Every structure is written in structure tokens, then in C-alpha cells.
Coordinates of C-alpha atoms and ligand atoms in Angstrom, one line a residue:
M1 CA 30.5 4.4 0.3
T2 CA 26.6 4.1 1.0
R3 CA 24.3 3.9 -2.2
A4 CA 20.7 3.3 -1.1
L5 CA 17.9 1.7 -3.2
I6 CA 14.4 2.7 -1.6
L7 CA 11.6 0.3 -3.1
G8 CA 9.0 3.0 -2.6
G9 CA 5.3 3.7 -3.7
T10 CA 4.0 4.3 0.0
A11 CA 4.0 7.5 2.5
D12 CA 6.8 6.0 4.4
A13 CA 9.0 5.6 1.5
N14 CA 8.3 9.4 0.7
Q15 CA 9.3 10.6 3.9
L16 CA 12.4 8.3 3.8
A17 CA 13.3 9.8 0.6
E18 CA 12.9 13.5 2.1
A19 CA 15.0 12.4 5.0
L20 CA 17.7 10.8 2.7
A21 CA 17.8 13.7 0.3
H22 CA 18.1 16.2 3.6
V23 CA 21.3 14.6 4.8
G24 CA 22.5 14.2 1.1
L25 CA 22.8 10.4 1.0
D26 CA 23.5 8.7 -2.3
A27 CA 19.9 6.9 -3.2
I28 CA 17.8 5.9 -5.8
Y29 CA 13.7 5.7 -5.5
S30 CA 12.2 3.0 -7.2
Y31 CA 8.4 3.0 -8.1
G32 CA 6.7 -0.1 -9.9
G33 CA 5.1 1.9 -12.4
R34 CA 1.3 1.3 -11.3
T35 CA 0.1 4.7 -11.6
R36 CA 0.0 7.2 -14.5
A37 CA 1.7 10.1 -12.7
P38 CA 3.4 9.0 -9.5
A39 CA 4.4 11.7 -6.9
G40 CA 7.8 13.4 -7.8
Q41 CA 10.6 12.4 -5.2
P42 CA 13.6 14.5 -4.3
L43 CA 15.8 11.6 -5.3
P44 CA 16.8 10.0 -8.6
T45 CA 13.8 7.9 -9.3
R46 CA 13.3 4.8 -11.6
I47 CA 10.1 3.6 -12.5
G48 CA 9.1 -0.2 -13.6
G49 CA 9.8 -3.6 -12.5
F50 CA 13.4 -5.2 -12.3
G51 CA 12.6 -8.2 -14.2
G52 CA 12.1 -10.6 -11.0
V53 CA 14.8 -11.4 -8.6
A54 CA 17.5 -12.0 -11.2
G55 CA 16.6 -8.5 -12.6
L56 CA 17.0 -7.0 -9.2
A57 CA 20.1 -8.7 -8.2
E58 CA 21.6 -7.5 -11.6
Y59 CA 20.5 -4.0 -11.0
I60 CA 22.2 -4.2 -7.4
R61 CA 25.4 -5.2 -9.2
Q62 CA 25.1 -2.7 -12.0
E63 CA 24.4 0.4 -9.6
G64 CA 26.7 -0.6 -7.0
I65 CA 23.8 -0.4 -4.5
T66 CA 25.2 -1.3 -1.0
H67 CA 21.8 -1.1 0.9
V68 CA 18.2 -2.0 0.2
I69 CA 15.4 -0.5 2.1
D70 CA 12.0 -2.0 1.3
A71 CA 9.5 0.6 2.1
T72 CA 6.8 -0.9 -0.1
H73 CA 3.3 -1.5 0.8
P74 CA 2.4 -4.3 3.2
F75 CA 0.3 -6.0 0.3
A76 CA 3.3 -5.5 -2.3
A77 CA 4.2 -9.3 -1.2
E78 CA 6.1 -10.3 -4.6
M79 CA 8.4 -7.0 -4.5
S80 CA 9.2 -7.8 -0.9
R81 CA 9.9 -11.6 -1.6
N82 CA 12.2 -10.6 -4.5
A83 CA 14.0 -8.2 -2.6
V84 CA 14.8 -10.6 0.2
A85 CA 16.1 -13.4 -2.5
A86 CA 18.2 -10.9 -4.5
C87 CA 19.9 -9.2 -1.4
A88 CA 20.4 -12.6 -0.2
E89 CA 22.0 -13.6 -3.7
T90 CA 24.1 -10.4 -3.7
G91 CA 25.1 -10.3 0.0
T92 CA 23.4 -7.0 0.2
P93 CA 22.1 -5.5 3.6
L94 CA 18.2 -5.2 3.5
I95 CA 15.9 -3.7 5.8
A96 CA 12.1 -3.3 5.7
V97 CA 10.2 -0.1 6.8
E98 CA 6.9 -1.9 7.7
R99 CA 4.2 0.1 9.4
A100 CA 1.9 -1.8 12.2
P101 CA -1.5 -3.2 11.1
W102 CA -4.3 -1.3 12.2
A103 CA -5.7 -2.9 15.5
R104 CA -9.4 -3.3 16.3
T105 CA -10.5 -0.9 18.9
P106 CA -13.9 -0.9 20.9
G107 CA -16.7 0.3 18.4
D108 CA -15.0 -1.4 15.4
T109 CA -17.1 -4.1 13.6
W110 CA -14.5 -5.9 11.6
I111 CA -15.1 -9.4 9.8
E112 CA -11.3 -10.2 9.2
V113 CA -10.8 -12.3 6.1
A114 CA -7.5 -13.7 4.5
D115 CA -8.1 -13.3 0.9
I116 CA -10.4 -11.7 -1.6
A117 CA -12.7 -14.8 -2.3
S118 CA -13.4 -14.6 1.6
A119 CA -14.3 -11.0 1.5
V120 CA -16.8 -11.7 -1.4
A121 CA -18.3 -14.6 0.7
A122 CA -18.5 -12.1 3.7
L123 CA -20.8 -9.8 1.9
P124 CA -24.6 -10.3 2.6
E125 CA -27.0 -11.9 0.3
N126 CA -29.4 -9.1 -0.2
R127 CA -28.6 -6.1 -1.9
A128 CA -26.4 -3.5 -0.2
R129 CA -24.4 -0.2 -0.9
V130 CA -20.5 -1.3 -0.5
F131 CA -17.3 0.9 -0.9
L132 CA -14.7 -1.3 -2.1
A133 CA -11.4 0.7 -1.1
I134 CA -9.0 -1.9 -2.4
G135 CA -7.9 -0.1 -5.5
R136 CA -8.0 -1.5 -9.0
Q137 CA -6.0 -4.8 -9.2
H138 CA -8.2 -7.2 -7.4
I139 CA -11.9 -6.3 -7.9
A140 CA -13.0 -8.7 -10.7
P141 CA -14.1 -11.4 -7.9
F142 CA -16.7 -9.1 -6.6
G143 CA -18.6 -9.6 -10.1
A144 CA -19.9 -12.8 -8.5
R145 CA -22.0 -10.6 -6.2
P146 CA -23.6 -8.3 -8.9
Q147 CA -26.7 -7.5 -6.5
H148 CA -24.7 -4.8 -4.6
A149 CA -24.4 -1.4 -5.5
Y150 CA -20.5 -0.9 -5.6
T151 CA -18.4 2.3 -5.0
L152 CA -14.8 1.9 -5.9
R153 CA -11.9 4.2 -5.4
F154 CA -8.9 4.0 -7.9
V155 CA -5.8 6.5 -8.2
D156 CA -6.3 6.7 -12.0
P157 CA -9.4 6.8 -14.1
P158 CA -10.5 3.2 -15.2
E159 CA -9.0 2.0 -18.4
G160 CA -12.0 0.3 -20.5
A161 CA -15.0 -1.5 -18.9
L162 CA -15.2 -2.4 -15.2
P163 CA -15.9 -6.0 -14.5
F164 CA -19.3 -4.9 -13.0
D165 CA -21.4 -1.9 -12.8
A166 CA -20.0 0.2 -10.3
N167 CA -19.5 4.2 -9.5
V168 CA -15.7 4.9 -9.5
I169 CA -13.9 7.9 -7.2
V170 CA -10.8 8.8 -8.7
S171 CA -8.4 9.9 -5.9
R172 CA -5.0 9.0 -4.9
G173 CA -5.1 9.8 -1.1
P174 CA -3.9 10.5 1.8
F175 CA -7.7 10.7 2.8
T176 CA -9.1 12.6 5.7
L177 CA -11.9 11.7 8.2
D178 CA -14.1 14.4 7.5
G179 CA -13.9 13.5 3.6
E180 CA -14.6 10.1 4.3
L181 CA -17.6 10.7 6.5
E182 CA -18.9 13.1 4.0
M183 CA -18.5 10.6 0.9
M184 CA -19.9 7.6 2.9
Q185 CA -23.0 9.5 4.2
A186 CA -23.7 11.1 0.9
R187 CA -23.5 7.5 -0.9
G188 CA -25.4 5.7 1.9
I189 CA -22.4 3.3 2.0
E190 CA -23.5 0.2 4.3
W191 CA -20.4 -1.9 4.0
V192 CA -16.6 -1.2 3.6
V193 CA -14.0 -3.7 2.1
A194 CA -10.4 -2.6 3.0
R195 CA -7.0 -4.0 3.4
N196 CA -5.0 -3.7 6.6
S197 CA -2.5 -1.4 5.0
G198 CA -1.7 0.1 8.4
G199 CA -0.2 3.8 8.4
D200 CA -2.3 6.9 8.3
G201 CA -2.8 7.4 4.7
A202 CA -5.9 5.2 4.5
R203 CA -7.0 4.7 8.1
A204 CA -9.4 7.7 7.9
K205 CA -11.9 5.2 6.0
I206 CA -11.7 2.8 9.2
D207 CA -12.3 5.7 11.6
A208 CA -15.3 6.8 9.4
A209 CA -16.6 3.4 9.5
R210 CA -16.5 3.0 13.1
A211 CA -18.1 6.5 13.6
L212 CA -21.0 5.7 11.5
G213 CA -21.4 1.9 12.8
L214 CA -20.6 0.6 9.6
P215 CA -19.0 -3.3 9.2
V216 CA -15.6 -3.6 7.7
I217 CA -14.5 -6.6 5.9
M218 CA -10.7 -6.4 6.7
L219 CA -8.1 -8.5 4.6
S220 CA -5.4 -9.4 6.5
R221 CA -2.0 -9.0 5.2
P222 CA 0.1 -11.7 3.3
Q223 CA 2.6 -13.7 4.9
L224 CA 6.2 -12.1 4.1
P225 CA 9.6 -13.7 4.5
E226 CA 11.5 -13.0 7.9
R227 CA 13.6 -9.9 7.1
P228 CA 15.0 -7.0 9.5
R229 CA 12.1 -4.8 10.1
M230 CA 11.7 -1.4 11.3
D231 CA 8.3 0.7 11.8
N232 CA 9.9 4.2 11.4
V233 CA 12.0 6.1 9.0
A234 CA 14.3 7.4 11.7
D235 CA 15.6 4.0 12.7
A236 CA 16.0 3.1 8.9
L237 CA 18.2 6.3 8.8
Q238 CA 20.4 5.3 11.4
W239 CA 20.5 1.7 10.0
L240 CA 22.2 3.6 7.0
G241 CA 24.8 5.0 9.5
H242 CA 23.3 8.6 9.7
R243 CA 22.1 10.7 12.6
T244 CA 18.6 11.4 11.8
C245 CA 17.2 14.6 11.3
L246 CA 13.7 13.5 12.1
G247 CA 14.1 14.1 15.9
A248 CA 14.9 10.9 17.2
Ligands
3Y8_301 C1 2.1 3.5 -7.5 C2 2.4 6.3 -5.7 C3 1.4 9.5 -0.7 C4 1.4 8.1 -0.7 C5 0.1 7.5 -1.0 C6 0.0 4.7 2.1 C7 -0.9 5.6 1.7 C8 -2.5 6.5 0.1 C9 -3.6 3.8 1.0 C10 -8.2 3.6 -0.3 C11 -7.2 2.9 -0.3 C12 -4.8 1.0 -2.2 C13 -4.1 1.9 -3.2 C14 -3.6 3.0 -1.4 C15 -2.9 3.8 -0.3 C16 -1.4 5.7 -0.1 C17 0.0 6.2 -0.7 C18 -1.7 4.3 -0.5 C19 -4.9 2.2 -1.0 C20 0.2 5.2 -4.5 C21 1.3 5.3 -5.5 C22 1.0 4.2 -6.1 C23 0.2 3.5 -5.6 C24 -0.3 2.0 -6.2 C25 -1.7 1.7 -5.9 C26 -2.2 0.2 -6.2 C27 -3.4 0.1 -5.2 C28 -2.9 0.9 -4.1 C29 -4.7 2.5 -4.2 C30 1.9 7.4 -6.6 C31 -0.9 6.6 -4.8 C32 -6.2 0.6 -2.6 C33 -4.1 -0.1 -1.4 O1 -4.4 1.5 -10.3 C34 -3.5 0.9 -9.7 O2 -3.1 -0.2 -10.5 C35 -3.2 1.0 -8.3 C36 -2.4 -0.1 -7.6 C37 -1.2 -0.9 -6.1 C38 -3.7 -1.2 -5.0 C39 -4.5 -2.0 -6.1 O3 -4.3 -3.2 -6.2 O4 -5.1 -1.3 -6.9 N1 -1.9 1.7 -4.4 N2 -0.5 4.2 -4.7 C40 3.5 3.0 -6.7 C41 4.2 2.4 -7.6 O5 4.2 2.3 -8.9 O6 5.4 1.9 -7.4 O7 1.1 7.1 -7.5 O8 2.2 8.4 -6.0 C42 0.7 5.4 -3.1 C43 -0.2 5.3 -1.9 N3 -1.2 4.5 -1.9 O9 1.3 10.1 0.3 O10 1.8 10.3 -1.7 O11 1.0 5.2 2.1 O12 -0.4 3.5 2.0 N4 -3.2 2.8 -2.6 C44 -4.9 -0.5 -0.3 O13 -4.3 0.2 0.9 O14 -5.6 -1.3 -0.3 C45 -6.2 3.2 -1.3 O15 -8.8 4.2 -1.5 O16 -8.9 4.0 0.8
NAP302 P1 3.7 -6.5 -6.0 O1 2.7 -7.3 -6.5 O2 4.4 -6.9 -4.8 O3 5.1 -6.6 -7.1 C1 4.6 -7.0 -8.5 C2 5.9 -6.6 -9.3 O4 6.0 -5.3 -9.4 C3 7.2 -6.9 -8.7 O5 7.6 -8.1 -8.8 C4 8.1 -6.1 -9.5 O6 8.2 -6.4 -10.8 C5 7.5 -4.7 -9.5 N1 7.3 -3.8 -8.5 C6 6.5 -3.6 -7.4 N2 6.9 -2.5 -6.5 C7 8.1 -1.9 -7.3 C8 8.9 -1.1 -7.0 N3 8.8 -0.2 -5.6 N4 10.1 -0.8 -7.8 C9 10.0 -1.6 -8.7 N5 9.3 -2.6 -9.1 C10 8.3 -2.8 -8.3 O7 3.6 -4.9 -6.1 P2 2.2 -4.0 -6.1 O8 1.4 -4.6 -4.6 O9 1.4 -4.2 -7.3 O10 2.6 -2.5 -5.7 C11 3.1 -1.9 -6.5 C12 3.8 -0.4 -6.0 O11 2.6 0.2 -5.6 C13 4.7 -0.7 -4.9 O12 5.8 0.3 -5.1 C14 3.7 -0.6 -3.6 O13 4.8 -0.1 -2.6 C15 2.9 0.4 -4.1 N6 1.5 0.4 -3.3 C16 0.9 -1.1 -3.5 C17 0.0 -1.0 -2.5 C18 -0.9 -2.4 -2.7 O14 -2.0 -2.4 -2.0 N7 -0.3 -3.4 -3.1 C19 -0.8 -0.2 -1.8 C20 0.1 1.1 -2.1 C21 1.1 1.3 -2.8 P3 9.6 -7.4 -11.2 O15 9.5 -8.5 -10.7 O16 9.5 -7.1 -12.7 O17 10.8 -6.7 -10.4

């Protein structure tokens, strides 16, 4: 009897949860507990870490999980690595729903960097108006360049002081092209720092930067261990042995 664990927290995971609930498959949706009020799901939901590889392996055994679907974000590298290790340890089938990275298109001005330190180093010396669209967890290193006027975007209001003077937009996305164009023009944004998340939920800022001729410092994805991958929810459903109702 199939009992699936969805490692969630993304638009893809939400679409998968809708589809699994629709076909009545026994599944649990898991959030890491990063945001104060995560979106509700049509499946039983758990929130918070498992306690590393051992904790996830124990959870799989105790809950009788038969399949794990890693539908986390491409930058949720630790969760993805733990899932590979725990599924190997327990002999549990694992699949990753992993959307393709955004590809540079004509008109894009990207500076591709491997890590946050390189992103900081890629900023200009002279004061500029910089939109840091990389969330809350990894912004402190930009404090090394206090000459810039930063705009940050968080899912939840900041707790306590920021590591440097900045203007914060609180919004959880998904974002629209018109909304991004309006925000960037109103704030006179000159540089954008983004992660190559892929998917549609956050690509509007990339399209807006292209339309405005702005440079984007683009953080490349972390390396993940090899694991079976699909780039769409319909295939993941079929992997679980269910005819998809998603038009495939
Ligand atoms: C808690 C679940 C949906 C899903 C929304 C997607 C789209 C918007 C793009 C920008 C970039 C960023 C950030 C972002 C995107 C979707 C999707 C996606 C980027 C939620 C969610 C959780 C999180 C965690 C949060 C991180 C943060 C990253 C903001 C829910 C809304 C910047 C990633 O405050 C914090 O600690 C936030 C942490 C990890 C990265 C960071 O380091 O700060 N996502 N995002 C999940 C959990 O607890 O398990 O609250 O409902 C999900 C979504 N985030 O359609 O409803 O699918 O990719 N999320 C990045 O790309 O750099 C925003 O602002 O342009
Ligand atoms: P991460 O750094 O890869 O994981 C750190 C630890 O958080 C994991 O080892 C695990 O703790 C716990 N964790 C992460 N995701 C979890 C999940 N879905 N269910 C249960 N525990 C989880 O993770 P992250 O990058 O902070 O991402 C956290 C969540 O936000 C994920 O759901 C991800 O899909 C979502 N998200 C992240 C980004 C991003 O930019 N990173 C963007 C959009 C959405 P234990 O070791 O204790 O098990």
C-alpha cells in the first residue's frame, strides 16, 4: 500500500499535493518550519526538521513511508542530501521533482556566481540601489558593502535588527512581471541579486530586470547527489503508480 512523504515548501510541491489529494493517495506533506504561516495543504501536514538523516530514517520506518518525493527548492541542499542518505539506509524509493534552472536569453545581463561571497564581490564599488531577492537567511555577508542602498524581500517581517541598513518588502510570492517592474522602477533598482531557483514563482524579477536592462548577479545552484529526477508533477504521479489527472 503506497504511503508517500512529500518534502515540500515549493509551488511544485503544492501542485503535487493537490494532485495526490485528488486521486486519494495516502501522503504526508512536510514543511521545514521556515515561515510563520506556511500555505495550507490538502494533505496531512507536518512542520519542522526530522533530526538529520537518522531522524528522517526513523520517521520513514515509524510512519511506514513507502515512497519519498523530494519536491524541495533547488537550494534546499541539506534536506535533499539527507533524503538521499535516509532513503538509501531504509531502502525507500526516492524521486526528486526538480525544475530546470532559468537559462540566460538574449537581452539578459547576468553575472553568474557560485556563492554569496562571489555575489558580494560582483557588486560595483560605487553606491548603487541593489535588490537582494535571496530571502532572509543569507544576507549578512552583504554588510561588507554598506555603501549600497539595499532593498530586501522576506516572506515574514524581520525579527530584530538587520545586519545592515536596508528597506524590507514583506511578500511571499509568487510574483508578477507588472508587480516587479513597478517595484523596481519605483525604487530605482540598478542591480538584482537572485538565486537560479527555476520555476515560475520567482522568474518575474528576472524578466523585469531584462526589460529594464538591469544586471542580475545570478547564484548558481548547489551540487546535489545523483538521484532519480523528474521535472514535472505528472511524471511523479505516474512514478507512484497513479494515472495522472494532470492531462498527461
Ligand atoms: C517555507 C512556504 C507557493 C510557493 C511559493 C517557488 C516559488 C515563491 C521563489 C524573491 C525570491 C526565496 C524564498 C522564494 C520562492 C516560491 C514559493 C519560493 C524566494 C515559501 C514557503 C517557505 C519558504 C522558505 C523561504 C526561505 C527563503 C526562500 C523566500 C510557505 C514561501 C528568497 C528563495 O524567512 C525565511 O527564513 C525564508 C526562507 C527558505 C530563502 C532564504 O534563505 O531566506 N523560501 N518559501 C518552507 C518550509 O518551511 O518548508 O510559507 O507557504 C515557498 C516559496 N518560496 O506558490 O505558495 O516555488 O520557488 N522563497 C530564492 O528563490 O532565493 C523568493 O523574493 O524574488
Ligand atoms: P535546507 O537548508 O536544505 O535544510 C536544513 C534543514 O531544515 C534540513 O536538514 C531539515 O532539518 C530541515 N528541512 C528543510 N526542508 C524541510 C522540509 N521540507 N521538511 C522537513 N524538514 C525540512 O533547507 P532550506 O533551504 O532552509 O529550505 C527550507 C524549506 O524552504 C524547504 O521546504 C524548501 O523547499 C523551502 N524553500 C527553500 C528555498 C531556498 O531558497 N532554500 C526557497 C523556497 C522554498 P533536519 O536535518 O532536522 O531534518
